[in-house]
mmCIF file of C-alpha atoms in Angstrom:
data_model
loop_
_atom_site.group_PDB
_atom_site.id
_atom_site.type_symbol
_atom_site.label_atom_id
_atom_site.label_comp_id
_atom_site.label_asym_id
_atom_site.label_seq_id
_atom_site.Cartn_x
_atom_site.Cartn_y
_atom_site.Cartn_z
ATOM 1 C CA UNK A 1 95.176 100.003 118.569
ATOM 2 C CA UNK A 2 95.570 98.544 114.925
ATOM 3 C CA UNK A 3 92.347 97.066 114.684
ATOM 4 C CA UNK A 4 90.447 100.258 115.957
ATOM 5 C CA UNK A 5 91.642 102.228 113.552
ATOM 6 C CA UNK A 6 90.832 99.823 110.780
ATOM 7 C CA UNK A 7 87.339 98.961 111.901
ATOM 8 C CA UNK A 8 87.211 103.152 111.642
ATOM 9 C CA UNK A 9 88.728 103.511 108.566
ATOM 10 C CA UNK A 10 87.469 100.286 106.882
ATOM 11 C CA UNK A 11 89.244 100.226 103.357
ATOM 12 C CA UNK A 12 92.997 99.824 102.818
ATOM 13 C CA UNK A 13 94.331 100.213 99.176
ATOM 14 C CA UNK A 14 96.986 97.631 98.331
ATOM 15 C CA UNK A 15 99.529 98.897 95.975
ATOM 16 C CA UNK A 16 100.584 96.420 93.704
ATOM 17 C CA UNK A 17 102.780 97.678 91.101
ATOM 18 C CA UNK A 18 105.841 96.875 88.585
ATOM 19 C CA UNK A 19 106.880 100.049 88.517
ATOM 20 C CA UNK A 20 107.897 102.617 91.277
ATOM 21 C CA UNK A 21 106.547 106.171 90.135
ATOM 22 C CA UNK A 22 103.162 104.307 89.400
ATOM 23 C CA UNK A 23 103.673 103.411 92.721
ATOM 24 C CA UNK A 24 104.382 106.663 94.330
ATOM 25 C CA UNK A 25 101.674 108.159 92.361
ATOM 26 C CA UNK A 26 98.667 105.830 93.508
ATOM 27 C CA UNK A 27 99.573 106.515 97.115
ATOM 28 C CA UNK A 28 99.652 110.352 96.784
ATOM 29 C CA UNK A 29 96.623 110.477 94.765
ATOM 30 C CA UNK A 30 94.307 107.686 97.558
ATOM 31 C CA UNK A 31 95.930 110.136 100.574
ATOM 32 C CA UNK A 32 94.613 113.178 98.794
ATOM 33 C CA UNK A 33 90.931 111.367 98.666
ATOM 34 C CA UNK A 34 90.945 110.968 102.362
ATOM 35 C CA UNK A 35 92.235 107.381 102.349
ATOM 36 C CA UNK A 36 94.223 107.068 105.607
ATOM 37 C CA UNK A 37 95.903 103.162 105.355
ATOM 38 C CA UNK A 38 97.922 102.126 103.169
ATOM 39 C CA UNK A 39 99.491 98.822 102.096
ATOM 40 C CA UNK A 40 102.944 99.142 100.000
ATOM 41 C CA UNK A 41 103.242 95.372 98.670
ATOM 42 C CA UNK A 42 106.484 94.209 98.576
ATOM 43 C CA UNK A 43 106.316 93.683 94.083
ATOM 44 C CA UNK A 44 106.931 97.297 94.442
ATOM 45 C CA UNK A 45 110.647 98.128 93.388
ATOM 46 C CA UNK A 46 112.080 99.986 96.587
ATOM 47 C CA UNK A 47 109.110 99.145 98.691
ATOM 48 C CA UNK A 48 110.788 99.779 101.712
ATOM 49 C CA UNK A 49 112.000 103.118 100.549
ATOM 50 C CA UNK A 50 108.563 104.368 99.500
ATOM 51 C CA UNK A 51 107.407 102.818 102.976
ATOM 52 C CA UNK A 52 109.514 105.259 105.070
ATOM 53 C CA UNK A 53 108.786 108.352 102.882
ATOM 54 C CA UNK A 54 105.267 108.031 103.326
ATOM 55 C CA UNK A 55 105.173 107.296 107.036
ATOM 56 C CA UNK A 56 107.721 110.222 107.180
ATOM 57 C CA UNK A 57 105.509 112.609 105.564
ATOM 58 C CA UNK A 58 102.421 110.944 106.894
ATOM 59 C CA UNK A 59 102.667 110.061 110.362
ATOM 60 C CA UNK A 60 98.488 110.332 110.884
ATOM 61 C CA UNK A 61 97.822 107.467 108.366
ATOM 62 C CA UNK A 62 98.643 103.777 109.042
ATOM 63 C CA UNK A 63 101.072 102.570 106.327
ATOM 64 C CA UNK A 64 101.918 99.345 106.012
ATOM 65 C CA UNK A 65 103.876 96.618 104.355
ATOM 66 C CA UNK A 66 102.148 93.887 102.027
ATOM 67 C CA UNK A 67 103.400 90.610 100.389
ATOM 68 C CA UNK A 68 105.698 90.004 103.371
ATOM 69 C CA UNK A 69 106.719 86.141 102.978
ATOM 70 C CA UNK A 70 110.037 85.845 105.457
ATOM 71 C CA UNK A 71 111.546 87.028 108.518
ATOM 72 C CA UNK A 72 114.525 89.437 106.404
ATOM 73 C CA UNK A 73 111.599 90.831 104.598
ATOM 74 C CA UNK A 74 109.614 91.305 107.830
ATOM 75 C CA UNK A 75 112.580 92.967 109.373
ATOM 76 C CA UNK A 76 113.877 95.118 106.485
ATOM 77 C CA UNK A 77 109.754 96.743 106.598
ATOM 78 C CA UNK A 78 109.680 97.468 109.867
ATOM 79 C CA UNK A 79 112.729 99.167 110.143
ATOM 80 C CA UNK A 80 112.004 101.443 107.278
ATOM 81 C CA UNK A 81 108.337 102.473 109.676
ATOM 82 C CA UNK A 82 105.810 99.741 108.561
ATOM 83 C CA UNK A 83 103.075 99.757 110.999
ATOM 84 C CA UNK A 84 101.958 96.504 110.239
ATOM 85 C CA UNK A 85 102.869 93.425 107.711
ATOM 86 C CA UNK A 86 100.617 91.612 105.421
ATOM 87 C CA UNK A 87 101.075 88.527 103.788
ATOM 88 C CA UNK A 88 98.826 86.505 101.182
ATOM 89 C CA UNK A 89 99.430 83.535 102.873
ATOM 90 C CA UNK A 90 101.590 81.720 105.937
ATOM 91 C CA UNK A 91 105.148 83.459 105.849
ATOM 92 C CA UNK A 92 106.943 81.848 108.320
ATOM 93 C CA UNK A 93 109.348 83.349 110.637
ATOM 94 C CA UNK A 94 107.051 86.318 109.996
ATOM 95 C CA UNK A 95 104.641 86.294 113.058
ATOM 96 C CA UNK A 96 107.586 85.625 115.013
ATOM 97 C CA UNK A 97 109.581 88.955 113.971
ATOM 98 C CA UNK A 98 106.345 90.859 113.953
ATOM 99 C CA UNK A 99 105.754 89.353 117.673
ATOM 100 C CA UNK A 100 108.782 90.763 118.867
ATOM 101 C CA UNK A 101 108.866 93.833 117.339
ATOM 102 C CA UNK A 102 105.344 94.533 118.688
ATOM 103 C CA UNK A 103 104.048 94.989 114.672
ATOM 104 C CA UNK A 104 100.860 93.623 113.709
ATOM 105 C CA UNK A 105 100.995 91.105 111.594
ATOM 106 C CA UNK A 106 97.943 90.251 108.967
ATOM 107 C CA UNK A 107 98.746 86.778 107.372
ATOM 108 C CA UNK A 108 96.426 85.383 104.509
ATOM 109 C CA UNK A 109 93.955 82.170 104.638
ATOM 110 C CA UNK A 110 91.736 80.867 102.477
ATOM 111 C CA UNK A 111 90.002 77.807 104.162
ATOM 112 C CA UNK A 112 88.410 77.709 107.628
ATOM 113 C CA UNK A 113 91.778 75.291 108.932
ATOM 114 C CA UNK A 114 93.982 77.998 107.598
ATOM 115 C CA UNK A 115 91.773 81.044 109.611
ATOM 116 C CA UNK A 116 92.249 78.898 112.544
ATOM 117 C CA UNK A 117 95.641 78.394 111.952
ATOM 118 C CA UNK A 118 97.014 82.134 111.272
ATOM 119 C CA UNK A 119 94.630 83.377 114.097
ATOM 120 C CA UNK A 120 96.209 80.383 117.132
ATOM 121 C CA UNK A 121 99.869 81.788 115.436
ATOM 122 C CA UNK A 122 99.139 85.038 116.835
ATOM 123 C CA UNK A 123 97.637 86.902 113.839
ATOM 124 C CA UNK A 124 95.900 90.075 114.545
ATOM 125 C CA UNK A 125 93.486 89.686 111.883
ATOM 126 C CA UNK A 126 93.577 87.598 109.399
ATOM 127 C CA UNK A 127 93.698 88.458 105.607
ATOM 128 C CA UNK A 128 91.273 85.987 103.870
ATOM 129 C CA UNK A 129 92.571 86.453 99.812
ATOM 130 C CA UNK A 130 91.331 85.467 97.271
ATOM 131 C CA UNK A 131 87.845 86.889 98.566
ATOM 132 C CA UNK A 132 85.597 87.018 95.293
ATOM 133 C CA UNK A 133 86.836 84.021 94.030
ATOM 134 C CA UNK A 134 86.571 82.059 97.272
ATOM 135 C CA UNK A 135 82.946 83.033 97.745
ATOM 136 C CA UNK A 136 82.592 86.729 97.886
ATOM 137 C CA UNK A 137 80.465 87.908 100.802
ATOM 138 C CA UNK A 138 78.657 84.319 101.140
ATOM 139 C CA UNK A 139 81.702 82.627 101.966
ATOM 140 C CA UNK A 140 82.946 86.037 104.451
ATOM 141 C CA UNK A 141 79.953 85.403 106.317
ATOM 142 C CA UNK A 142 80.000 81.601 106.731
ATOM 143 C CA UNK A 143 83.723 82.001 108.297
ATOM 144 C CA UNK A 144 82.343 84.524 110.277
ATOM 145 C CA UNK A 145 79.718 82.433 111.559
ATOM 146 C CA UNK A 146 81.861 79.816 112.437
ATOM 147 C CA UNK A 147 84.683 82.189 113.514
ATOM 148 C CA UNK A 148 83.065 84.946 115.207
ATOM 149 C CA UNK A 149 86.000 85.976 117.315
ATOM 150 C CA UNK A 150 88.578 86.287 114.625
ATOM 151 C CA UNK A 151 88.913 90.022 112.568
ATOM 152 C CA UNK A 152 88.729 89.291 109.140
ATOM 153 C CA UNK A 153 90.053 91.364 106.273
ATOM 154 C CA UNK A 154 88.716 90.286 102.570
ATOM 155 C CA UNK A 155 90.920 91.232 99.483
ATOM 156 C CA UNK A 156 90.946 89.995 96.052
ATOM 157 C CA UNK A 157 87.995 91.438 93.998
ATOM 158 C CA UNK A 158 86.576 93.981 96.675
ATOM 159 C CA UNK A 159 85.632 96.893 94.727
ATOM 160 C CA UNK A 160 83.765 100.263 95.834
ATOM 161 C CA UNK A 161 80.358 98.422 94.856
ATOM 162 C CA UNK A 162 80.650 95.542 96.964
ATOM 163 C CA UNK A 163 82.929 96.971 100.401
ATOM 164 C CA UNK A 164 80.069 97.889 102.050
ATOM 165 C CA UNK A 165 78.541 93.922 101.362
ATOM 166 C CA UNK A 166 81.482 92.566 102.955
ATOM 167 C CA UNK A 167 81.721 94.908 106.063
ATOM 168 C CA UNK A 168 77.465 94.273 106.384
ATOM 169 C CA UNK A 169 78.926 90.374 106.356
ATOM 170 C CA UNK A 170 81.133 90.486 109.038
ATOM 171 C CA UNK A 171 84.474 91.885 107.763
ATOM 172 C CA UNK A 172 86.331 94.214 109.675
ATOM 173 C CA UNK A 173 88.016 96.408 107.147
ATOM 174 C CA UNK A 174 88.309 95.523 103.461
ATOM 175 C CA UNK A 175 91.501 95.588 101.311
ATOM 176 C CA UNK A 176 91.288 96.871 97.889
ATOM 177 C CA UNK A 177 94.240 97.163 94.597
ATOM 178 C CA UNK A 178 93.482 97.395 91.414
ATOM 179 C CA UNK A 179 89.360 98.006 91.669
ATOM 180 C CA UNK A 180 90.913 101.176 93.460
ATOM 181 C CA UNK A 181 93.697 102.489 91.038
ATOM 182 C CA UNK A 182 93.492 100.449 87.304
ATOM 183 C CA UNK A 183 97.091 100.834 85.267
ATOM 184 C CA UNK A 184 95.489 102.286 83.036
ATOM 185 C CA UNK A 185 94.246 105.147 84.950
ATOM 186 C CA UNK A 186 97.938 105.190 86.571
ATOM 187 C CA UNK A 187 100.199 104.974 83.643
ATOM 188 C CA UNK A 188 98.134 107.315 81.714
ATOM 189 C CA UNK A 189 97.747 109.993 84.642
ATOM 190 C CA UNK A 190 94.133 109.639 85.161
ATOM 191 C CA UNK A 191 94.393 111.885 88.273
ATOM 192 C CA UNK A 192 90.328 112.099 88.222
ATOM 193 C CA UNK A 193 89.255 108.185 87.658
ATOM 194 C CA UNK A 194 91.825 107.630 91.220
ATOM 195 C CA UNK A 195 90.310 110.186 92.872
ATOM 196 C CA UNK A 196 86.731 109.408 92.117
ATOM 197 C CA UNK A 197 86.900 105.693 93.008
ATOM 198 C CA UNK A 198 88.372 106.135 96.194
ATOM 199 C CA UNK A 199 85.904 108.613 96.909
ATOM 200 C CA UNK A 200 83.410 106.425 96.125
ATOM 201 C CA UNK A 201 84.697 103.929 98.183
ATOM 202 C CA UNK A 202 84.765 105.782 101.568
ATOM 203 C CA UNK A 203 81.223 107.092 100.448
ATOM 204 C CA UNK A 204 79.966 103.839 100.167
ATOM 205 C CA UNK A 205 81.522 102.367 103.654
ATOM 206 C CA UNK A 206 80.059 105.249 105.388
ATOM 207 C CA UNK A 207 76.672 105.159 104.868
ATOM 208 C CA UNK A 208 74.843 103.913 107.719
#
């Protein structure tokens, strides 16, 4: 189940990215760290196509599809192997698809009627984005107290420092992009920065 593996695995990189072979390279560089989810945003040029290489050549890690805003979109992800769709916000058309294609689907929220909203439309977690500037962990664990059924997955500003704040607050996984991989580090083949921030990331969501 979806949400059993990413209560286990706990961080999932977004890869946001203008450019394809920066692209390529952040998720081959966050697999090597031990990073096992992945989400491929849909800014990516050939999204889709780096989506079915990777869960080609990785069929033990949970790659996904981000920035999914309509049903064609939806479609054209799962058919290249998406295991499950993100969107920033409500995408509509997108549940729906994802419903009947048995994906899960991970829309974004921002207020406590939106939460509510996504979760009744059949979300199976919802992404709550922008986190830091919404709150940070404060705000994670007010929702939370108010919503303590619903899985909740901040992104926007989570960064190896604070993950482990917002899982100790009542998130179930955390979703991280640039804090994770900076451009700079990508375009100028910082191999080592990559490496060591992701590692410091699943250090820091696995202590007890």
């Amino acid at each position: 189940m979806l949400l059993d593996r990413l209560s286990d695995l706990k961080v999932v990189p977004v890869i946001r990215s203008d450019n394809d072979a920066y692209a390529g390279l952040a998720c081959d560089w966050l697999l090597e760290a031990g990073l096992r989810a992945l989400e491929v945003t849909l800014t990516v040029p050939g999204a889709e196509h780096l989506i079915a290489a990777l869960a080609k050549r990785e069929p033990d890690a949970l790659i996904g599809a981000g920035t999914v805003l309509t049903a064609e979109e939806a479609r054209r992800c799962i058919d290249a192997g998406a295991a499950f769709l993100v969107s920033p916000c409500a995408a509509p058309g997108v549940q729906e698809v994802a419903t009947e294609a048995g994906i899960p689907f991970m829309p974004g929220a921002a207020t406590p009627s939106e939460v509510l909203a996504r979760w009744r439309e059949g979300a199976a977690l919802v992404k709550i984005f922008p986190a830091k500037l919404l709150g940070g962990t404060a705000y994670l664990k007010t929702l939370k107290t108010v919503f303590p059924e619903i899985p909740l997955m901040p992104t926007g500003g989570v960064n190896p420092e604070t993950a482990a704040d917002y899982l100790n607050a009542g998130a179930l996984c955390v979703g991280m992009g640039g804090e994770l991989m900076p451009k700079a580090a990508l375009q100028s083949g910082n191999k080592t920065q990559v490496l060591t921030l992701a590692r410091q990331a699943l250090a820091a969501v696995s202590e007890p």
